[in-house]
Short mmCIF file of C-alpha atoms in Angstrom, two decimals:
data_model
loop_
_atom_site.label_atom_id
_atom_site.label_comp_id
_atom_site.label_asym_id
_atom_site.label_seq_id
_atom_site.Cartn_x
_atom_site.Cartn_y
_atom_site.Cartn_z
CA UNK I 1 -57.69 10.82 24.56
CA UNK I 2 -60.51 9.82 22.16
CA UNK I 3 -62.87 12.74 20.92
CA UNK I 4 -65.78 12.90 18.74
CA UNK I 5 -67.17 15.43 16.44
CA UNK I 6 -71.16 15.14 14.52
CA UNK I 7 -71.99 16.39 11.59
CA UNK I 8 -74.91 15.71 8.98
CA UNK I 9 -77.61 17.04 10.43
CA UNK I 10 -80.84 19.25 9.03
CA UNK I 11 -84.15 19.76 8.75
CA UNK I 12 -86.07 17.30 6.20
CA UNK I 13 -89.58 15.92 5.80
CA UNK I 14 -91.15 13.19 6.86
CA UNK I 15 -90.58 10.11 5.00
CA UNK I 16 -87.08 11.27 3.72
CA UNK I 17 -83.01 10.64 4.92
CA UNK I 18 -80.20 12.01 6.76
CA UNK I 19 -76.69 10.37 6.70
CA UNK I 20 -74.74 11.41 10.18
CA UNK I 21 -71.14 11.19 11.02
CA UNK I 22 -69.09 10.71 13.65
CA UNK I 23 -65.22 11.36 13.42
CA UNK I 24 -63.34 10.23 15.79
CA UNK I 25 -59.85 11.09 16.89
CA UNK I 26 -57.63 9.41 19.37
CA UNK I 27 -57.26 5.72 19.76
CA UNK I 28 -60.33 3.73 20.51
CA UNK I 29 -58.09 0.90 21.35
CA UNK I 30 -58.74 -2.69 20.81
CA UNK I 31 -61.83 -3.14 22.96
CA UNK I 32 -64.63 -0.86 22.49
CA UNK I 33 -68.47 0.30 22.25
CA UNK I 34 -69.83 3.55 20.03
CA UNK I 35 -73.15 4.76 20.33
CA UNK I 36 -75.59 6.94 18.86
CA UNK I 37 -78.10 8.86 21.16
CA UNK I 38 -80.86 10.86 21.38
CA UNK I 39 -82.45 13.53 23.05
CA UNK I 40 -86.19 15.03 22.41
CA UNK I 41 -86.77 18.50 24.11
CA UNK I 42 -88.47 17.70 27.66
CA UNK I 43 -87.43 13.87 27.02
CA UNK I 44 -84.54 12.07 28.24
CA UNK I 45 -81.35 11.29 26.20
CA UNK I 46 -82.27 7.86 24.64
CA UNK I 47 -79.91 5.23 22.89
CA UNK I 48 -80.54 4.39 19.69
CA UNK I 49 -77.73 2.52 18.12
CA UNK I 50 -74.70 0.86 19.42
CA UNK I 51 -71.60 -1.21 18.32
CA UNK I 52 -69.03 -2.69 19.34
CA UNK I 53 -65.33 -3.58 18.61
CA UNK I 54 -66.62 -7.19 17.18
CA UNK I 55 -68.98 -5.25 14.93
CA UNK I 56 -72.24 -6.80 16.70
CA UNK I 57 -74.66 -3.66 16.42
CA UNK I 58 -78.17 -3.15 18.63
CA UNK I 59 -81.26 -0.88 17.42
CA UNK I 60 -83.86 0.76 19.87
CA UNK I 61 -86.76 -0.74 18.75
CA UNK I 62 -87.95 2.75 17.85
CA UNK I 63 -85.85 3.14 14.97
CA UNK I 64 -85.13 -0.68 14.29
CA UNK I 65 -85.35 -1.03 10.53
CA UNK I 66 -85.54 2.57 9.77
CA UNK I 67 -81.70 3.29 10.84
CA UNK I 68 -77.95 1.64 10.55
CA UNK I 69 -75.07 2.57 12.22
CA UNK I 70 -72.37 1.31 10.66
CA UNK I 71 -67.96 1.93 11.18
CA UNK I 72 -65.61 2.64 8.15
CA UNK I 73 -62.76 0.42 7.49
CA UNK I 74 -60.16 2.61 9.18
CA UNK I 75 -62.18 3.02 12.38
CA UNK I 76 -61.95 6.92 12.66
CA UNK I 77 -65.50 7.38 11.49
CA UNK I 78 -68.85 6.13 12.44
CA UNK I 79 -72.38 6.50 10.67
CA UNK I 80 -76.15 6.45 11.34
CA UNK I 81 -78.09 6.08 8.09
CA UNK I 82 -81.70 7.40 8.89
CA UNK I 83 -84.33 6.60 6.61
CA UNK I 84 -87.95 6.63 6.46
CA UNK I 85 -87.70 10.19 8.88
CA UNK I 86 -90.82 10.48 11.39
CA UNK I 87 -91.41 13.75 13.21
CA UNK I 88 -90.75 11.82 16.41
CA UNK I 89 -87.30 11.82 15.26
CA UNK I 90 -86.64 15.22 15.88
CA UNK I 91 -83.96 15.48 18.31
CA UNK I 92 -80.55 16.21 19.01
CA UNK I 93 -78.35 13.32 17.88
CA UNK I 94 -74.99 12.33 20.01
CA UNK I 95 -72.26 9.88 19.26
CA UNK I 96 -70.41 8.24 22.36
CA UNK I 97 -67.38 6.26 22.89
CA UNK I 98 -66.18 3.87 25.12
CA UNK I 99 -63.19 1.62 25.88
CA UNK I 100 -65.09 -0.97 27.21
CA UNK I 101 -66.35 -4.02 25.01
CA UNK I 102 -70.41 -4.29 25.41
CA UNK I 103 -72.15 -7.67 24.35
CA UNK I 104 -74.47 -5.55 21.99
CA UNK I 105 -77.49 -6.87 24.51
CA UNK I 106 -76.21 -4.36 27.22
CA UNK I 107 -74.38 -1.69 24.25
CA UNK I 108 -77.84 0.80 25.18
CA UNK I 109 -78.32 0.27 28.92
CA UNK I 110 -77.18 2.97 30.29
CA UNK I 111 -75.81 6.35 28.77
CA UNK I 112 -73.28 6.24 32.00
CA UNK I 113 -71.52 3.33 30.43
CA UNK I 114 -70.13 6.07 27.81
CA UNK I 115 -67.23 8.37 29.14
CA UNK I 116 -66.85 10.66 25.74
CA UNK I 117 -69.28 11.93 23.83
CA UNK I 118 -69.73 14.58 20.79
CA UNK I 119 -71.08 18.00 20.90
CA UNK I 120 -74.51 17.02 19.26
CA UNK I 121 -76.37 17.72 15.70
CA UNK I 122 -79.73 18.69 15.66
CA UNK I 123 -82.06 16.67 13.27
CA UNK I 124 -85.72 17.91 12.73
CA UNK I 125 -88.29 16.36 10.83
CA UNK I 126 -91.10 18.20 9.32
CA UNK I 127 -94.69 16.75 8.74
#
């Protein structure tokens, strides 16, 4: 049984960075997709950054650039490196796991493809 837990959040100003973390426990197993999500108050949960068990990653092309999600050596941790903050980036942030490998075309098509996910950290950026 795989579970997640975010952390990193806070409130900054525009133009500056947050570094978020995902622990994971349980085994992912040897075929598998992690995500990063987000969701806007009134706006859907969007998907933002993805990877998969090959280490192929995917950006939204909203924070393409900007962001990098990225996996420690020992697999029990994921990241999202946010940089260059906009206000449109204020959200609550999500990590997701799944035991399913994703060609990283298809990683962000559908939140439903993602059977755990964390409790959420709330990231606000300031103007």
């Amino acid at each position: 049984q795989v579970q997640l837990a975010e952390s990193g959040g806070g409130s900054v100003q525009s133009g500056g960075s947050l570094k978020l973390s995902c622990v994971i426990s349980g085994n992912l197993g040897e075929r598998y997709s992690l995500a990063w999500f987000r969701q806007a108050p009134g706006k859907e949960r969007e998907g933002i950054a993805g990877l998969n068990n090959r280490g192929d990653t995917t950006y939204a092309q909203s924070v393409k650039g900007r962001f990098t999600i990225s996996q420690d050596g020992a697999k029990n941790t994921m990241y999202l490196q946010m940089t260059s903050l906009k206000p449109e980036d204020t959200a609550m942030y999500y990590c997701a796991s799944t035991p399913t490998y994703f060609h990283p075309d298809y990683i962000l098509f559908s939140e439903k493809n993602f059977p755990t996910w964390g409790q959420g950290t709330q990231v606000s950026v300031s103007s």
